[in-house]
Amino acid sequence: MKKIILLGASGSIGTSTIEVLRKHKNKFRLIGFSVYSKTSFIEPILQEFKYVKFVGVKSLKEIKPLISKYPKVTFLEDISKVASYKCDIVVNAIVGFAGLKPTISAIKANNNIALANKETLVVAGQLIKKLAKHYNVSITPIDSEHSAIFQCLEKENKPNKIILTASGGPFFRKSLQDLEKVTLDDALKHPTWQMGPKITIDSATMFNKAFEIIEAYYLFDVNVDQISVLIHPQSIVHSLVAFNDGSLKAHLAISDMKIPIAYALSYPLRLNDVTKQLQLDEVSNLEFYKPDLKRFKPLQLAYDVLEKKNIYPCVLNAANEEAVKLFLDKKIKFLDIIDIVEKTLKATKPISGTLTFKKIIEADKWARGYVRRMFDL
Ligand code: MG
């Protein structure tokens, strides 16, 4: 029986994780979870999963009746504290930079990580890898592309190339000119995946894939030039690994996050009946295109920040998070997101000396302030 703590239980990955746990109660025991501000998710989970001892939430004031109704459960405002209770796997499904601190505290508590929060590796990949090694903690990807790669890799043979597939989002056939006129509603319609608003916008701009390049770099110990992206609109091939003998291995499945979640929870074993089996004869065609890095600028930015390292990946993430917020609030246009990130990166001064988590947090703050000052916020 594996003890599980789920951070971000109310989001899209969180909900899918709950579904996997529900189906496999003989294998997993949920002992803690967090929801941040969506407090209506708390009680149904407590009713269903009787072993939950810890619940993380944004504000205790909002859940006073729950606190008295469940005296045996410890409610906490500190999500990092929730991540630090001893368990077998912490599933980190928090969105954005907010996922970094809970990952650090989970590692320091010797808890293995199933990572859906790619920002943890984007902003502090070097430091997180070092920390995980020091505490002998494993980080298993939940991101579908990285799970696919993880499933294709071989212990005995180094990969020659890692190929991340990208659906291209809703706009991949549009010209830059068309993109000027894209609305929030257009951007929120992803063709193949059902996801939260932040990652859906990131998929439309291709920043999601940019982050995934950085995530892959830190997860799989390859050089920057060994990671490439292939546009694959059907989202059936979830990524590929090339080997020196000319072989190419791919992972194929329907677009259902329960597959990578279940795999990260039960690795190296696979669970039964996680989702429908892909029927290849029902798939009419699989297309692959090389992305134009000038058209999909965020991809080029990912390679640039990986060359520079320092605080640049962190700034890339922070500027994008703020820009996406502005776009979701209808304060800026779609293409402004990319423009804002580029400008913020240009204004960034690298820090001297050793990179630390403290410096990462400062850089994140600086970049957010820089973006907000552009709009007098
Ligand atoms: Mg992904």
mmCIF file of N, CA and C in Angstrom, residues 133-219:
data_model
loop_
_atom_site.group_PDB
_atom_site.id
_atom_site.type_symbol
_atom_site.label_atom_id
_atom_site.label_comp_id
_atom_site.label_asym_id
_atom_site.label_seq_id
_atom_site.Cartn_x
_atom_site.Cartn_y
_atom_site.Cartn_z
ATOM 1 N N LYS A 133 19.113 14.355 -5.492
ATOM 2 C CA LYS A 133 20.211 13.392 -5.419
ATOM 3 C C LYS A 133 20.693 13.269 -3.970
ATOM 4 N N HIS A 134 20.851 14.407 -3.341
ATOM 5 C CA HIS A 134 21.321 14.440 -1.951
ATOM 6 C C HIS A 134 20.379 13.660 -1.023
ATOM 7 N N TYR A 135 19.081 13.804 -1.230
ATOM 8 C CA TYR A 135 18.107 13.126 -0.365
ATOM 9 C C TYR A 135 17.669 11.764 -0.915
ATOM 10 N N ASN A 136 18.296 11.359 -2.029
ATOM 11 C CA ASN A 136 17.990 10.074 -2.649
ATOM 12 C C ASN A 136 16.492 9.914 -2.962
ATOM 13 N N VAL A 137 15.965 10.947 -3.559
ATOM 14 C CA VAL A 137 14.538 11.009 -3.870
ATOM 15 C C VAL A 137 14.363 10.929 -5.389
ATOM 16 N N SER A 138 13.351 10.204 -5.850
ATOM 17 C CA SER A 138 13.131 10.117 -7.304
ATOM 18 C C SER A 138 12.092 11.147 -7.756
ATOM 19 N N ILE A 139 12.308 11.666 -8.951
ATOM 20 C CA ILE A 139 11.336 12.586 -9.544
ATOM 21 C C ILE A 139 10.812 11.925 -10.822
ATOM 22 N N THR A 140 9.557 11.530 -10.806
ATOM 23 C CA THR A 140 8.960 10.847 -11.953
ATOM 24 C C THR A 140 7.990 11.808 -12.644
ATOM 25 N N PRO A 141 8.140 11.953 -13.968
ATOM 26 C CA PRO A 141 7.300 12.946 -14.643
ATOM 27 C C PRO A 141 5.851 12.499 -14.817
ATOM 28 N N ILE A 142 4.941 13.481 -14.682
ATOM 29 C CA ILE A 142 3.528 13.253 -15.020
ATOM 30 C C ILE A 142 3.181 13.961 -16.319
ATOM 31 N N ASP A 143 3.964 14.977 -16.675
ATOM 32 C CA ASP A 143 3.735 15.650 -17.952
ATOM 33 C C ASP A 143 3.690 14.557 -19.036
ATOM 34 N N SER A 144 2.677 14.586 -19.903
ATOM 35 C CA SER A 144 2.463 13.437 -20.797
ATOM 36 C C SER A 144 3.666 13.156 -21.701
ATOM 37 N N GLU A 145 4.298 14.232 -22.206
ATOM 38 C CA GLU A 145 5.450 14.041 -23.106
ATOM 39 C C GLU A 145 6.618 13.401 -22.365
ATOM 40 N N HIS A 146 6.840 13.868 -21.146
ATOM 41 C CA HIS A 146 7.995 13.380 -20.385
ATOM 42 C C HIS A 146 7.748 11.977 -19.848
ATOM 43 N N SER A 147 6.486 11.684 -19.553
ATOM 44 C CA SER A 147 6.140 10.322 -19.183
ATOM 45 C C SER A 147 6.396 9.398 -20.375
ATOM 46 N N ALA A 148 6.019 9.872 -21.566
ATOM 47 C CA ALA A 148 6.244 9.086 -22.786
ATOM 48 C C ALA A 148 7.733 8.797 -22.970
ATOM 49 N N ILE A 149 8.553 9.827 -22.811
ATOM 50 C CA ILE A 149 10.004 9.660 -22.969
ATOM 51 C C ILE A 149 10.544 8.707 -21.899
ATOM 52 N N PHE A 150 10.090 8.925 -20.673
ATOM 53 C CA PHE A 150 10.492 8.075 -19.542
ATOM 54 C C PHE A 150 10.175 6.609 -19.847
ATOM 55 N N GLN A 151 9.060 6.371 -20.528
ATOM 56 C CA GLN A 151 8.652 4.999 -20.853
ATOM 57 C C GLN A 151 9.443 4.427 -22.031
ATOM 58 N N CYS A 152 10.017 5.315 -22.852
ATOM 59 C CA CYS A 152 10.785 4.858 -24.032
ATOM 60 C C CYS A 152 12.273 4.675 -23.735
ATOM 61 N N LEU A 153 12.783 5.349 -22.725
ATOM 62 C CA LEU A 153 14.221 5.297 -22.443
ATOM 63 C C LEU A 153 14.658 3.886 -22.060
ATOM 64 N N GLU A 154 15.937 3.603 -22.270
ATOM 65 C CA GLU A 154 16.479 2.296 -21.920
ATOM 66 C C GLU A 154 17.639 2.469 -20.948
ATOM 67 N N LYS A 155 17.680 1.611 -19.966
ATOM 68 C CA LYS A 155 18.741 1.680 -18.958
ATOM 69 C C LYS A 155 20.120 1.520 -19.588
ATOM 70 N N GLU A 156 20.209 0.608 -20.547
ATOM 71 C CA GLU A 156 21.521 0.207 -21.068
ATOM 72 C C GLU A 156 22.026 1.113 -22.186
ATOM 73 N N ASN A 157 21.136 1.853 -22.829
ATOM 74 C CA ASN A 157 21.530 2.641 -24.005
ATOM 75 C C ASN A 157 21.166 4.104 -23.844
ATOM 76 N N LYS A 158 22.159 4.952 -24.063
ATOM 77 C CA LYS A 158 21.878 6.383 -23.968
ATOM 78 C C LYS A 158 21.036 6.829 -25.164
ATOM 79 N N PRO A 159 20.114 7.754 -24.962
ATOM 80 C CA PRO A 159 19.354 8.248 -26.108
ATOM 81 C C PRO A 159 20.221 9.160 -26.969
ATOM 82 N N ASN A 160 19.951 9.137 -28.244
ATOM 83 C CA ASN A 160 20.659 10.000 -29.177
ATOM 84 C C ASN A 160 19.928 11.330 -29.266
ATOM 85 N N LYS A 161 18.614 11.228 -29.228
ATOM 86 C CA LYS A 161 17.781 12.424 -29.329
ATOM 87 C C LYS A 161 16.454 12.205 -28.611
ATOM 88 N N ILE A 162 15.952 13.291 -28.039
ATOM 89 C CA ILE A 162 14.636 13.261 -27.421
ATOM 90 C C ILE A 162 13.725 14.162 -28.241
ATOM 91 N N ILE A 163 12.606 13.628 -28.661
ATOM 92 C CA ILE A 163 11.715 14.410 -29.532
ATOM 93 C C ILE A 163 10.378 14.613 -28.835
ATOM 94 N N LEU A 164 10.130 15.852 -28.450
ATOM 95 C CA LEU A 164 8.869 16.192 -27.793
ATOM 96 C C LEU A 164 7.828 16.484 -28.857
ATOM 97 N N THR A 165 6.669 15.865 -28.750
ATOM 98 C CA THR A 165 5.610 16.240 -29.689
ATOM 99 C C THR A 165 4.784 17.377 -29.092
ATOM 100 N N ALA A 166 4.228 18.182 -29.998
ATOM 101 C CA ALA A 166 3.386 19.317 -29.603
ATOM 102 C C ALA A 166 2.159 19.311 -30.490
ATOM 103 N N SER A 167 0.991 19.465 -29.895
ATOM 104 C CA SER A 167 -0.211 19.476 -30.740
ATOM 105 C C SER A 167 -0.210 20.712 -31.629
ATOM 106 N N GLY A 168 0.518 21.749 -31.171
ATOM 107 C CA GLY A 168 0.519 23.003 -31.922
ATOM 108 C C GLY A 168 -0.581 23.926 -31.427
ATOM 109 N N GLY A 169 -1.427 23.407 -30.550
ATOM 110 C CA GLY A 169 -2.509 24.233 -30.005
ATOM 111 C C GLY A 169 -3.525 24.590 -31.071
ATOM 112 N N PRO A 170 -4.440 25.520 -30.744
ATOM 113 C CA PRO A 170 -5.500 25.847 -31.688
ATOM 114 C C PRO A 170 -5.034 26.699 -32.875
ATOM 115 N N PHE A 171 -3.830 27.252 -32.809
ATOM 116 C CA PHE A 171 -3.454 28.255 -33.826
ATOM 117 C C PHE A 171 -2.300 27.849 -34.720
ATOM 118 N N PHE A 172 -1.934 26.582 -34.733
ATOM 119 C CA PHE A 172 -0.659 26.291 -35.373
ATOM 120 C C PHE A 172 -0.689 26.509 -36.892
ATOM 121 N N ARG A 173 -1.901 26.532 -37.476
ATOM 122 C CA ARG A 173 -1.973 26.808 -38.909
ATOM 123 C C ARG A 173 -2.157 28.298 -39.211
ATOM 124 N N LYS A 174 -2.275 29.103 -38.164
ATOM 125 C CA LYS A 174 -2.505 30.535 -38.384
ATOM 126 C C LYS A 174 -1.183 31.269 -38.624
ATOM 127 N N SER A 175 -1.257 32.342 -39.414
ATOM 128 C CA SER A 175 -0.061 33.154 -39.639
ATOM 129 C C SER A 175 0.094 34.115 -38.471
ATOM 130 N N LEU A 176 1.277 34.713 -38.375
ATOM 131 C CA LEU A 176 1.509 35.685 -37.305
ATOM 132 C C LEU A 176 0.497 36.820 -37.380
ATOM 133 N N GLN A 177 0.119 37.163 -38.626
ATOM 134 C CA GLN A 177 -0.868 38.234 -38.834
ATOM 135 C C GLN A 177 -2.229 37.867 -38.235
ATOM 136 N N ASP A 178 -2.637 36.610 -38.470
ATOM 137 C CA ASP A 178 -3.912 36.140 -37.906
ATOM 138 C C ASP A 178 -3.867 36.163 -36.376
ATOM 139 N N LEU A 179 -2.686 35.863 -35.856
ATOM 140 C CA LEU A 179 -2.560 35.771 -34.398
ATOM 141 C C LEU A 179 -2.801 37.110 -33.695
ATOM 142 N N GLU A 180 -2.606 38.205 -34.448
ATOM 143 C CA GLU A 180 -2.874 39.544 -33.898
ATOM 144 C C GLU A 180 -4.312 39.650 -33.400
ATOM 145 N N LYS A 181 -5.201 38.921 -34.088
ATOM 146 C CA LYS A 181 -6.630 39.108 -33.805
ATOM 147 C C LYS A 181 -7.223 38.023 -32.901
ATOM 148 N N VAL A 182 -6.400 37.158 -32.392
ATOM 149 C CA VAL A 182 -6.911 36.048 -31.586
ATOM 150 C C VAL A 182 -7.526 36.555 -30.277
ATOM 151 N N THR A 183 -8.696 36.016 -29.921
ATOM 152 C CA THR A 183 -9.346 36.443 -28.675
ATOM 153 C C THR A 183 -9.070 35.433 -27.554
ATOM 154 N N LEU A 184 -9.458 35.822 -26.343
ATOM 155 C CA LEU A 184 -9.289 34.929 -25.189
ATOM 156 C C LEU A 184 -10.060 33.626 -25.398
ATOM 157 N N ASP A 185 -11.288 33.741 -25.888
ATOM 158 C CA ASP A 185 -12.100 32.536 -26.118
ATOM 159 C C ASP A 185 -11.455 31.593 -27.127
ATOM 160 N N ASP A 186 -10.902 32.174 -28.203
ATOM 161 C CA ASP A 186 -10.203 31.334 -29.199
ATOM 162 C C ASP A 186 -9.059 30.575 -28.528
ATOM 163 N N ALA A 187 -8.310 31.305 -27.709
ATOM 164 C CA ALA A 187 -7.105 30.717 -27.096
ATOM 165 C C ALA A 187 -7.452 29.654 -26.054
ATOM 166 N N LEU A 188 -8.654 29.751 -25.502
ATOM 167 C CA LEU A 188 -9.036 28.778 -24.466
ATOM 168 C C LEU A 188 -9.587 27.468 -25.036
ATOM 169 N N LYS A 189 -9.679 27.420 -26.383
ATOM 170 C CA LYS A 189 -10.193 26.178 -26.993
ATOM 171 C C LYS A 189 -9.053 25.308 -27.494
ATOM 172 N N HIS A 190 -8.637 24.373 -26.672
ATOM 173 C CA HIS A 190 -7.556 23.482 -27.123
ATOM 174 C C HIS A 190 -8.138 22.317 -27.923
ATOM 175 N N PRO A 191 -7.529 21.990 -29.070
ATOM 176 C CA PRO A 191 -8.130 20.967 -29.925
ATOM 177 C C PRO A 191 -8.114 19.546 -29.374
ATOM 178 N N THR A 192 -7.094 19.178 -28.580
ATOM 179 C CA THR A 192 -6.992 17.752 -28.208
ATOM 180 C C THR A 192 -6.966 17.461 -26.711
ATOM 181 N N TRP A 193 -6.620 18.446 -25.874
ATOM 182 C CA TRP A 193 -6.500 18.193 -24.439
ATOM 183 C C TRP A 193 -7.459 19.093 -23.656
ATOM 184 N N GLN A 194 -8.067 18.531 -22.597
ATOM 185 C CA GLN A 194 -8.865 19.321 -21.655
ATOM 186 C C GLN A 194 -7.969 19.689 -20.484
ATOM 187 N N MET A 195 -7.693 20.996 -20.324
ATOM 188 C CA MET A 195 -6.756 21.390 -19.257
ATOM 189 C C MET A 195 -7.219 22.687 -18.610
ATOM 190 N N GLY A 196 -6.532 23.096 -17.548
ATOM 191 C CA GLY A 196 -6.849 24.362 -16.900
ATOM 192 C C GLY A 196 -6.516 25.544 -17.813
ATOM 193 N N PRO A 197 -6.987 26.784 -17.452
ATOM 194 C CA PRO A 197 -6.794 27.944 -18.327
ATOM 195 C C PRO A 197 -5.332 28.333 -18.537
ATOM 196 N N LYS A 198 -4.506 28.269 -17.495
ATOM 197 C CA LYS A 198 -3.107 28.708 -17.640
ATOM 198 C C LYS A 198 -2.371 27.855 -18.673
ATOM 199 N N ILE A 199 -2.478 26.540 -18.537
ATOM 200 C CA ILE A 199 -1.724 25.659 -19.445
ATOM 201 C C ILE A 199 -2.351 25.668 -20.850
ATOM 202 N N THR A 200 -3.647 25.940 -20.934
ATOM 203 C CA THR A 200 -4.276 26.019 -22.257
ATOM 204 C C THR A 200 -3.733 27.235 -23.025
ATOM 205 N N ILE A 201 -3.589 28.355 -22.336
ATOM 206 C CA ILE A 201 -3.003 29.537 -22.986
ATOM 207 C C ILE A 201 -1.534 29.252 -23.325
ATOM 208 N N ASP A 202 -0.823 28.620 -22.406
ATOM 209 C CA ASP A 202 0.585 28.277 -22.669
ATOM 210 C C ASP A 202 0.717 27.348 -23.875
ATOM 211 N N SER A 203 -0.275 26.489 -24.089
ATOM 212 C CA SER A 203 -0.231 25.604 -25.259
ATOM 213 C C SER A 203 -0.472 26.406 -26.527
ATOM 214 N N ALA A 204 -1.336 27.400 -26.450
ATOM 215 C CA ALA A 204 -1.631 28.216 -27.634
ATOM 216 C C ALA A 204 -0.434 29.069 -28.030
ATOM 217 N N THR A 205 0.291 29.606 -27.040
ATOM 218 C CA THR A 205 1.470 30.428 -27.360
ATOM 219 C C THR A 205 2.690 29.573 -27.678
ATOM 220 N N MET A 206 2.666 28.288 -27.272
ATOM 221 C CA MET A 206 3.802 27.357 -27.337
ATOM 222 C C MET A 206 4.776 27.531 -26.178
ATOM 223 N N PHE A 207 4.446 28.405 -25.205
ATOM 224 C CA PHE A 207 5.311 28.479 -24.024
ATOM 225 C C PHE A 207 5.280 27.161 -23.257
ATOM 226 N N ASN A 208 4.142 26.466 -23.313
ATOM 227 C CA ASN A 208 4.094 25.169 -22.636
ATOM 228 C C ASN A 208 5.187 24.253 -23.178
ATOM 229 N N LYS A 209 5.336 24.226 -24.501
ATOM 230 C CA LYS A 209 6.366 23.364 -25.098
ATOM 231 C C LYS A 209 7.758 23.900 -24.767
ATOM 232 N N ALA A 210 7.876 25.229 -24.696
ATOM 233 C CA ALA A 210 9.166 25.823 -24.310
ATOM 234 C C ALA A 210 9.565 25.320 -22.915
ATOM 235 N N PHE A 211 8.602 25.332 -21.986
ATOM 236 C CA PHE A 211 8.887 24.846 -20.631
ATOM 237 C C PHE A 211 9.231 23.360 -20.657
ATOM 238 N N GLU A 212 8.579 22.643 -21.559
ATOM 239 C CA GLU A 212 8.814 21.192 -21.618
ATOM 240 C C GLU A 212 10.210 20.864 -22.144
ATOM 241 N N ILE A 213 10.757 21.737 -23.000
ATOM 242 C CA ILE A 213 12.150 21.553 -23.452
ATOM 243 C C ILE A 213 13.074 21.645 -22.237
ATOM 244 N N ILE A 214 12.829 22.668 -21.415
ATOM 245 C CA ILE A 214 13.662 22.878 -20.221
ATOM 246 C C ILE A 214 13.466 21.723 -19.231
ATOM 247 N N GLU A 215 12.218 21.319 -19.067
ATOM 248 C CA GLU A 215 11.903 20.205 -18.165
ATOM 249 C C GLU A 215 12.631 18.929 -18.614
ATOM 250 N N ALA A 216 12.610 18.669 -19.918
ATOM 251 C CA ALA A 216 13.260 17.463 -20.457
ATOM 252 C C ALA A 216 14.767 17.513 -20.226
ATOM 253 N N TYR A 217 15.324 18.695 -20.400
ATOM 254 C CA TYR A 217 16.767 18.868 -20.214
ATOM 255 C C TYR A 217 17.182 18.426 -18.803
ATOM 256 N N TYR A 218 16.408 18.829 -17.815
ATOM 257 C CA TYR A 218 16.770 18.491 -16.437
ATOM 258 C C TYR A 218 16.372 17.068 -16.034
ATOM 259 N N LEU A 219 15.314 16.557 -16.626
ATOM 260 C CA LEU A 219 14.875 15.207 -16.258
ATOM 261 C C LEU A 219 15.771 14.125 -16.839
#
